[in-house]
């Protein structure tokens, strides 16, 4: 009897507290800065082109093989506007298969891909989550605007992944 | 008085009752075929494998850095503990040293994960016994832990934060303050859940003396963790074979007396308090410094094999890793605590009432993702 009454007291005390529930579709829980939503591609505003060169390192390391990338010669490089010799031609991430592990972000040598805060991605058709390059860049730009993302200063770009890349290529051969 | 005895007039027939795999109280997809005589369970046959994803086999086809994500998904309630055990196995094989600060971050997060896991257990165990309220309280507090994880690791459940050689990144600047505030809230929350459920007479009647197992039988079945400690065996890998920096903290191992369902429940409640003591000490002692020993992305550990074990919220988890020097492991074998604990289910359920089956199964705190792998 006493044990039950004690329990009731706890319930009673809660009457005087603020409710903790977020009424989801109307009210959203604030997102933490580090939140890892779906990966998006970043947009270089200085040159007006994507950072991504289509080097396929992320594609190789993705545990679910949910991405694909194609590389092409950069026309802006020929005009002398850009330092990137190669640029991404097409890129696709099947966000329905992405497990949000963040490995692609870790391995990219060009700061081209980031985990955005995007996390609501319900679609009507089964393959609507296969996201192509324009859409990924659009998502990237809105993430850039929202979070004030800046590329890492050149000095800090990790020299190590370069060697890793070679090694990975070796491993493939 | 009317004579209600039916002796000599009616024969009782054993009946087969199928429990699961889509039964809400089997905590996943677990199926038991029960043979009942009236309300009593005469015999049972557990069926597992409905959630089998072949994780161990999948590990053989992935790079070492990618396997961490698979371990996340094995025991999806204590992801960080699982990540840590795999990373430790690879580190041991390669002889890779982990920076001190990374060890402390790991311990803090793992213990926090333990609290979250046990909170979930308290809530669902309440439901198993027919109490609907505690899960609301438990989830309220667990949610705060998940937010904390989100702030540190970037994900609420599948973190991929503990990496081979350390952790992914340093904790945010306001980590200590936030942890301090969180611990205060948690302490109060755990006390509330405790008050609400632990000594409620109805709950006591449902759990005391139900599903008793003695220490010898439990050890013979290979049980570990809180389920074994409830029988009065103070076995805890964190104490017996201290790994990481666990030997630097002062904490107790709560043990039960009888080994019944209530003991298994209350050991976990006490364990949460001990975990918070560890977190407090770790926060105080945490040194500055790097958080990861840089290593190559494509790891090629030397040829050899290694077995490491650690304490998961559910018991002793072990990883047996064989490497043949390639960039992918030759074999990864996991000793899952819930699978071994589940072994004793036949012993526990024999000759109990069918209504208690749910409570006893719940008290083992199994996670089917880990049982089936
Ligand atoms: S690794 Fe970076 S640059 Fe290379 S394809 Fe992936 S996103 Fe583009
Ligand atoms: S987050 Fe992980 S699963 Fe998703 S695209 Fe990147 S590497 Fe692949």
PDB file of N, CA and C in Angstrom, chain B residues 220-286:
ATOM      1  N   UNK B 220      26.454 -22.052 -15.194  1.00  0.00           N
ATOM      2  CA  UNK B 220      26.513 -23.168 -16.127  1.00  0.00           C
ATOM      3  C   UNK B 220      25.906 -22.796 -17.471  1.00  0.00           C
ATOM      4  N   UNK B 221      24.881 -21.959 -17.444  1.00  0.00           N
ATOM      5  CA  UNK B 221      24.277 -21.532 -18.702  1.00  0.00           C
ATOM      6  C   UNK B 221      25.054 -20.410 -19.374  1.00  0.00           C
ATOM      7  N   UNK B 222      26.058 -19.904 -18.707  1.00  0.00           N
ATOM      8  CA  UNK B 222      26.865 -18.850 -19.312  1.00  0.00           C
ATOM      9  C   UNK B 222      26.259 -17.477 -19.179  1.00  0.00           C
ATOM     10  N   UNK B 223      25.403 -17.289 -18.216  1.00  0.00           N
ATOM     11  CA  UNK B 223      24.819 -15.961 -18.032  1.00  0.00           C
ATOM     12  C   UNK B 223      25.887 -15.011 -17.522  1.00  0.00           C
ATOM     13  N   UNK B 224      25.682 -13.734 -17.774  1.00  0.00           N
ATOM     14  CA  UNK B 224      26.641 -12.736 -17.310  1.00  0.00           C
ATOM     15  C   UNK B 224      25.890 -11.428 -17.111  1.00  0.00           C
ATOM     16  N   UNK B 225      26.627 -10.457 -16.628  1.00  0.00           N
ATOM     17  CA  UNK B 225      26.030  -9.143 -16.470  1.00  0.00           C
ATOM     18  C   UNK B 225      25.024  -9.085 -15.338  1.00  0.00           C
ATOM     19  N   UNK B 226      24.111  -8.114 -15.391  1.00  0.00           N
ATOM     20  CA  UNK B 226      23.149  -7.937 -14.304  1.00  0.00           C
ATOM     21  C   UNK B 226      22.345  -9.200 -14.006  1.00  0.00           C
ATOM     22  N   UNK B 227      22.066 -10.005 -15.027  1.00  0.00           N
ATOM     23  CA  UNK B 227      21.275 -11.213 -14.792  1.00  0.00           C
ATOM     24  C   UNK B 227      22.024 -12.194 -13.908  1.00  0.00           C
ATOM     25  N   UNK B 228      23.332 -12.250 -14.041  1.00  0.00           N
ATOM     26  CA  UNK B 228      24.121 -13.139 -13.179  1.00  0.00           C
ATOM     27  C   UNK B 228      24.343 -12.486 -11.814  1.00  0.00           C
ATOM     28  N   UNK B 229      24.586 -11.184 -11.831  1.00  0.00           N
ATOM     29  CA  UNK B 229      24.852 -10.511 -10.558  1.00  0.00           C
ATOM     30  C   UNK B 229      23.629 -10.558  -9.649  1.00  0.00           C
ATOM     31  N   UNK B 230      22.449 -10.673 -10.242  1.00  0.00           N
ATOM     32  CA  UNK B 230      21.236 -10.777  -9.428  1.00  0.00           C
ATOM     33  C   UNK B 230      21.234 -12.040  -8.596  1.00  0.00           C
ATOM     34  N   UNK B 231      22.008 -13.068  -9.025  1.00  0.00           N
ATOM     35  CA  UNK B 231      22.090 -14.305  -8.252  1.00  0.00           C
ATOM     36  C   UNK B 231      23.130 -14.196  -7.141  1.00  0.00           C
ATOM     37  N   UNK B 232      23.752 -13.056  -7.014  1.00  0.00           N
ATOM     38  CA  UNK B 232      24.709 -12.869  -5.938  1.00  0.00           C
ATOM     39  C   UNK B 232      26.148 -13.128  -6.343  1.00  0.00           C
ATOM     40  N   UNK B 233      26.415 -13.222  -7.637  1.00  0.00           N
ATOM     41  CA  UNK B 233      27.797 -13.423  -8.089  1.00  0.00           C
ATOM     42  C   UNK B 233      28.362 -12.075  -8.529  1.00  0.00           C
ATOM     43  N   UNK B 234      29.342 -11.551  -7.810  1.00  0.00           N
ATOM     44  CA  UNK B 234      29.848 -10.217  -8.184  1.00  0.00           C
ATOM     45  C   UNK B 234      30.807 -10.289  -9.359  1.00  0.00           C
ATOM     46  N   UNK B 235      30.294 -10.682 -10.512  1.00  0.00           N
ATOM     47  CA  UNK B 235      31.162 -10.788 -11.682  1.00  0.00           C
ATOM     48  C   UNK B 235      30.936  -9.608 -12.613  1.00  0.00           C
ATOM     49  N   UNK B 236      31.976  -8.843 -12.833  1.00  0.00           N
ATOM     50  CA  UNK B 236      31.867  -7.683 -13.699  1.00  0.00           C
ATOM     51  C   UNK B 236      33.218  -7.525 -14.375  1.00  0.00           C
ATOM     52  N   UNK B 237      33.230  -7.523 -15.694  1.00  0.00           N
ATOM     53  CA  UNK B 237      34.508  -7.463 -16.399  1.00  0.00           C
ATOM     54  C   UNK B 237      35.241  -6.168 -16.072  1.00  0.00           C
ATOM     55  N   UNK B 238      34.472  -5.115 -15.807  1.00  0.00           N
ATOM     56  CA  UNK B 238      35.123  -3.838 -15.498  1.00  0.00           C
ATOM     57  C   UNK B 238      35.987  -3.939 -14.254  1.00  0.00           C
ATOM     58  N   UNK B 239      35.609  -4.845 -13.318  1.00  0.00           N
ATOM     59  CA  UNK B 239      36.388  -5.013 -12.098  1.00  0.00           C
ATOM     60  C   UNK B 239      37.362  -6.179 -12.210  1.00  0.00           C
ATOM     61  N   UNK B 240      36.883  -7.281 -12.783  1.00  0.00           N
ATOM     62  CA  UNK B 240      37.694  -8.499 -12.812  1.00  0.00           C
ATOM     63  C   UNK B 240      38.909  -8.341 -13.715  1.00  0.00           C
ATOM     64  N   UNK B 241      38.709  -7.653 -14.806  1.00  0.00           N
ATOM     65  CA  UNK B 241      39.774  -7.570 -15.799  1.00  0.00           C
ATOM     66  C   UNK B 241      39.730  -6.155 -16.356  1.00  0.00           C
ATOM     67  N   UNK B 242      40.100  -5.173 -15.514  1.00  0.00           N
ATOM     68  CA  UNK B 242      39.825  -3.779 -15.902  1.00  0.00           C
ATOM     69  C   UNK B 242      40.431  -3.426 -17.252  1.00  0.00           C
ATOM     70  N   UNK B 243      39.609  -2.891 -18.111  1.00  0.00           N
ATOM     71  CA  UNK B 243      40.099  -2.447 -19.402  1.00  0.00           C
ATOM     72  C   UNK B 243      39.932  -0.941 -19.467  1.00  0.00           C
ATOM     73  N   UNK B 244      40.419  -0.340 -20.562  1.00  0.00           N
ATOM     74  CA  UNK B 244      40.356   1.114 -20.695  1.00  0.00           C
ATOM     75  C   UNK B 244      40.897   1.747 -19.420  1.00  0.00           C
ATOM     76  N   UNK B 245      40.174   2.676 -18.812  1.00  0.00           N
ATOM     77  CA  UNK B 245      40.695   3.295 -17.595  1.00  0.00           C
ATOM     78  C   UNK B 245      39.793   2.972 -16.402  1.00  0.00           C
ATOM     79  N   UNK B 246      39.097   1.850 -16.473  1.00  0.00           N
ATOM     80  CA  UNK B 246      38.136   1.538 -15.413  1.00  0.00           C
ATOM     81  C   UNK B 246      38.794   1.296 -14.060  1.00  0.00           C
ATOM     82  N   UNK B 247      40.101   0.951 -14.075  1.00  0.00           N
ATOM     83  CA  UNK B 247      40.741   0.691 -12.789  1.00  0.00           C
ATOM     84  C   UNK B 247      40.990   1.962 -11.995  1.00  0.00           C
ATOM     85  N   UNK B 248      40.728   3.124 -12.587  1.00  0.00           N
ATOM     86  CA  UNK B 248      41.007   4.371 -11.863  1.00  0.00           C
ATOM     87  C   UNK B 248      39.785   4.896 -11.123  1.00  0.00           C
ATOM     88  N   UNK B 249      38.674   4.217 -11.259  1.00  0.00           N
ATOM     89  CA  UNK B 249      37.462   4.735 -10.637  1.00  0.00           C
ATOM     90  C   UNK B 249      37.038   3.851  -9.476  1.00  0.00           C
ATOM     91  N   UNK B 250      36.347   4.507  -8.574  1.00  0.00           N
ATOM     92  CA  UNK B 250      35.852   3.809  -7.420  1.00  0.00           C
ATOM     93  C   UNK B 250      34.358   3.593  -7.628  1.00  0.00           C
ATOM     94  N   UNK B 251      33.976   2.370  -7.843  1.00  0.00           N
ATOM     95  CA  UNK B 251      32.552   2.090  -7.998  1.00  0.00           C
ATOM     96  C   UNK B 251      32.225   0.700  -7.480  1.00  0.00           C
ATOM     97  N   UNK B 252      30.993   0.510  -7.111  1.00  0.00           N
ATOM     98  CA  UNK B 252      30.578  -0.760  -6.532  1.00  0.00           C
ATOM     99  C   UNK B 252      29.890  -1.629  -7.567  1.00  0.00           C
ATOM    100  N   UNK B 253      29.772  -2.901  -7.246  1.00  0.00           N
ATOM    101  CA  UNK B 253      29.027  -3.813  -8.113  1.00  0.00           C
ATOM    102  C   UNK B 253      27.797  -4.262  -7.349  1.00  0.00           C
ATOM    103  N   UNK B 254      26.648  -3.751  -7.696  1.00  0.00           N
ATOM    104  CA  UNK B 254      25.445  -4.175  -6.979  1.00  0.00           C
ATOM    105  C   UNK B 254      25.130  -5.637  -7.268  1.00  0.00           C
ATOM    106  N   UNK B 255      24.812  -6.389  -6.233  1.00  0.00           N
ATOM    107  CA  UNK B 255      24.421  -7.775  -6.462  1.00  0.00           C
ATOM    108  C   UNK B 255      23.069  -8.033  -5.806  1.00  0.00           C
ATOM    109  N   UNK B 256      22.375  -9.017  -6.303  1.00  0.00           N
ATOM    110  CA  UNK B 256      21.082  -9.384  -5.742  1.00  0.00           C
ATOM    111  C   UNK B 256      21.238 -10.517  -4.759  1.00  0.00           C
ATOM    112  N   UNK B 257      20.115 -11.001  -4.229  1.00  0.00           N
ATOM    113  CA  UNK B 257      20.188 -12.075  -3.245  1.00  0.00           C
ATOM    114  C   UNK B 257      19.661 -13.383  -3.800  1.00  0.00           C
ATOM    115  N   UNK B 258      18.459 -13.304  -4.363  1.00  0.00           N
ATOM    116  CA  UNK B 258      17.777 -14.562  -4.684  1.00  0.00           C
ATOM    117  C   UNK B 258      17.885 -14.947  -6.146  1.00  0.00           C
ATOM    118  N   UNK B 259      18.143 -13.983  -6.982  1.00  0.00           N
ATOM    119  CA  UNK B 259      18.178 -14.307  -8.398  1.00  0.00           C
ATOM    120  C   UNK B 259      16.796 -14.382  -9.018  1.00  0.00           C
ATOM    121  N   UNK B 260      15.842 -13.654  -8.467  1.00  0.00           N
ATOM    122  CA  UNK B 260      14.514 -13.632  -9.075  1.00  0.00           C
ATOM    123  C   UNK B 260      14.379 -12.394  -9.971  1.00  0.00           C
ATOM    124  N   UNK B 261      13.212 -12.238 -10.565  1.00  0.00           N
ATOM    125  CA  UNK B 261      13.035 -11.143 -11.520  1.00  0.00           C
ATOM    126  C   UNK B 261      13.234  -9.785 -10.866  1.00  0.00           C
ATOM    127  N   UNK B 262      12.779  -9.657  -9.657  1.00  0.00           N
ATOM    128  CA  UNK B 262      12.915  -8.360  -8.994  1.00  0.00           C
ATOM    129  C   UNK B 262      14.384  -8.014  -8.763  1.00  0.00           C
ATOM    130  N   UNK B 263      15.156  -9.014  -8.375  1.00  0.00           N
ATOM    131  CA  UNK B 263      16.591  -8.774  -8.183  1.00  0.00           C
ATOM    132  C   UNK B 263      17.240  -8.324  -9.482  1.00  0.00           C
ATOM    133  N   UNK B 264      16.859  -9.004 -10.556  1.00  0.00           N
ATOM    134  CA  UNK B 264      17.445  -8.639 -11.842  1.00  0.00           C
ATOM    135  C   UNK B 264      17.088  -7.206 -12.206  1.00  0.00           C
ATOM    136  N   UNK B 265      15.886  -6.793 -11.800  1.00  0.00           N
ATOM    137  CA  UNK B 265      15.480  -5.414 -12.067  1.00  0.00           C
ATOM    138  C   UNK B 265      16.247  -4.439 -11.181  1.00  0.00           C
ATOM    139  N   UNK B 266      16.300  -4.768  -9.902  1.00  0.00           N
ATOM    140  CA  UNK B 266      16.849  -3.769  -8.990  1.00  0.00           C
ATOM    141  C   UNK B 266      18.364  -3.633  -9.113  1.00  0.00           C
ATOM    142  N   UNK B 267      19.030  -4.706  -9.489  1.00  0.00           N
ATOM    143  CA  UNK B 267      20.474  -4.625  -9.746  1.00  0.00           C
ATOM    144  C   UNK B 267      20.742  -3.564 -10.805  1.00  0.00           C
ATOM    145  N   UNK B 268      19.866  -3.507 -11.785  1.00  0.00           N
ATOM    146  CA  UNK B 268      20.074  -2.541 -12.866  1.00  0.00           C
ATOM    147  C   UNK B 268      19.829  -1.119 -12.383  1.00  0.00           C
ATOM    148  N   UNK B 269      18.821  -0.952 -11.523  1.00  0.00           N
ATOM    149  CA  UNK B 269      18.573   0.387 -10.991  1.00  0.00           C
ATOM    150  C   UNK B 269      19.792   0.879 -10.230  1.00  0.00           C
ATOM    151  N   UNK B 270      20.349  -0.015  -9.405  1.00  0.00           N
ATOM    152  CA  UNK B 270      21.524   0.375  -8.630  1.00  0.00           C
ATOM    153  C   UNK B 270      22.723   0.625  -9.534  1.00  0.00           C
ATOM    154  N   UNK B 271      22.793  -0.163 -10.603  1.00  0.00           N
ATOM    155  CA  UNK B 271      23.915  -0.018 -11.512  1.00  0.00           C
ATOM    156  C   UNK B 271      23.939   1.359 -12.167  1.00  0.00           C
ATOM    157  N   UNK B 272      22.748   1.876 -12.431  1.00  0.00           N
ATOM    158  CA  UNK B 272      22.692   3.211 -13.028  1.00  0.00           C
ATOM    159  C   UNK B 272      23.350   4.215 -12.096  1.00  0.00           C
ATOM    160  N   UNK B 273      23.097   4.051 -10.796  1.00  0.00           N
ATOM    161  CA  UNK B 273      23.688   5.001  -9.841  1.00  0.00           C
ATOM    162  C   UNK B 273      25.205   4.865  -9.827  1.00  0.00           C
ATOM    163  N   UNK B 274      25.680   3.617  -9.899  1.00  0.00           N
ATOM    164  CA  UNK B 274      27.125   3.414  -9.928  1.00  0.00           C
ATOM    165  C   UNK B 274      27.739   3.999 -11.199  1.00  0.00           C
ATOM    166  N   UNK B 275      27.027   3.829 -12.312  1.00  0.00           N
ATOM    167  CA  UNK B 275      27.535   4.368 -13.575  1.00  0.00           C
ATOM    168  C   UNK B 275      27.695   5.876 -13.463  1.00  0.00           C
ATOM    169  N   UNK B 276      26.726   6.502 -12.799  1.00  0.00           N
ATOM    170  CA  UNK B 276      26.829   7.956 -12.688  1.00  0.00           C
ATOM    171  C   UNK B 276      27.990   8.363 -11.797  1.00  0.00           C
ATOM    172  N   UNK B 277      28.288   7.516 -10.829  1.00  0.00           N
ATOM    173  CA  UNK B 277      29.482   7.808 -10.019  1.00  0.00           C
ATOM    174  C   UNK B 277      30.732   7.760 -10.885  1.00  0.00           C
ATOM    175  N   UNK B 278      30.792   6.762 -11.755  1.00  0.00           N
ATOM    176  CA  UNK B 278      31.960   6.652 -12.650  1.00  0.00           C
ATOM    177  C   UNK B 278      32.057   7.903 -13.520  1.00  0.00           C
ATOM    178  N   UNK B 279      30.912   8.328 -14.073  1.00  0.00           N
ATOM    179  CA  UNK B 279      30.942   9.478 -14.971  1.00  0.00           C
ATOM    180  C   UNK B 279      31.461  10.708 -14.229  1.00  0.00           C
ATOM    181  N   UNK B 280      30.974  10.885 -13.000  1.00  0.00           N
ATOM    182  CA  UNK B 280      31.409  12.050 -12.232  1.00  0.00           C
ATOM    183  C   UNK B 280      32.917  12.047 -12.025  1.00  0.00           C
ATOM    184  N   UNK B 281      33.434  10.866 -11.630  1.00  0.00           N
ATOM    185  CA  UNK B 281      34.883  10.793 -11.402  1.00  0.00           C
ATOM    186  C   UNK B 281      35.652  11.016 -12.693  1.00  0.00           C
ATOM    187  N   UNK B 282      35.126  10.446 -13.773  1.00  0.00           N
ATOM    188  CA  UNK B 282      35.829  10.581 -15.052  1.00  0.00           C
ATOM    189  C   UNK B 282      35.852  12.030 -15.498  1.00  0.00           C
ATOM    190  N   UNK B 283      34.750  12.738 -15.280  1.00  0.00           N
ATOM    191  CA  UNK B 283      34.710  14.146 -15.680  1.00  0.00           C
ATOM    192  C   UNK B 283      35.753  14.950 -14.927  1.00  0.00           C
ATOM    193  N   UNK B 284      35.933  14.597 -13.643  1.00  0.00           N
ATOM    194  CA  UNK B 284      36.915  15.319 -12.839  1.00  0.00           C
ATOM    195  C   UNK B 284      38.346  15.043 -13.310  1.00  0.00           C
ATOM    196  N   UNK B 285      38.595  13.756 -13.606  1.00  0.00           N
ATOM    197  CA  UNK B 285      39.977  13.375 -13.915  1.00  0.00           C
ATOM    198  C   UNK B 285      40.371  13.616 -15.357  1.00  0.00           C
ATOM    199  N   UNK B 286      39.413  13.942 -16.210  1.00  0.00           N
ATOM    200  CA  UNK B 286      39.682  13.944 -17.649  1.00  0.00           C
ATOM    201  C   UNK B 286      40.836  14.870 -18.015  1.00  0.00           C
TER     202      UNK B 286
END
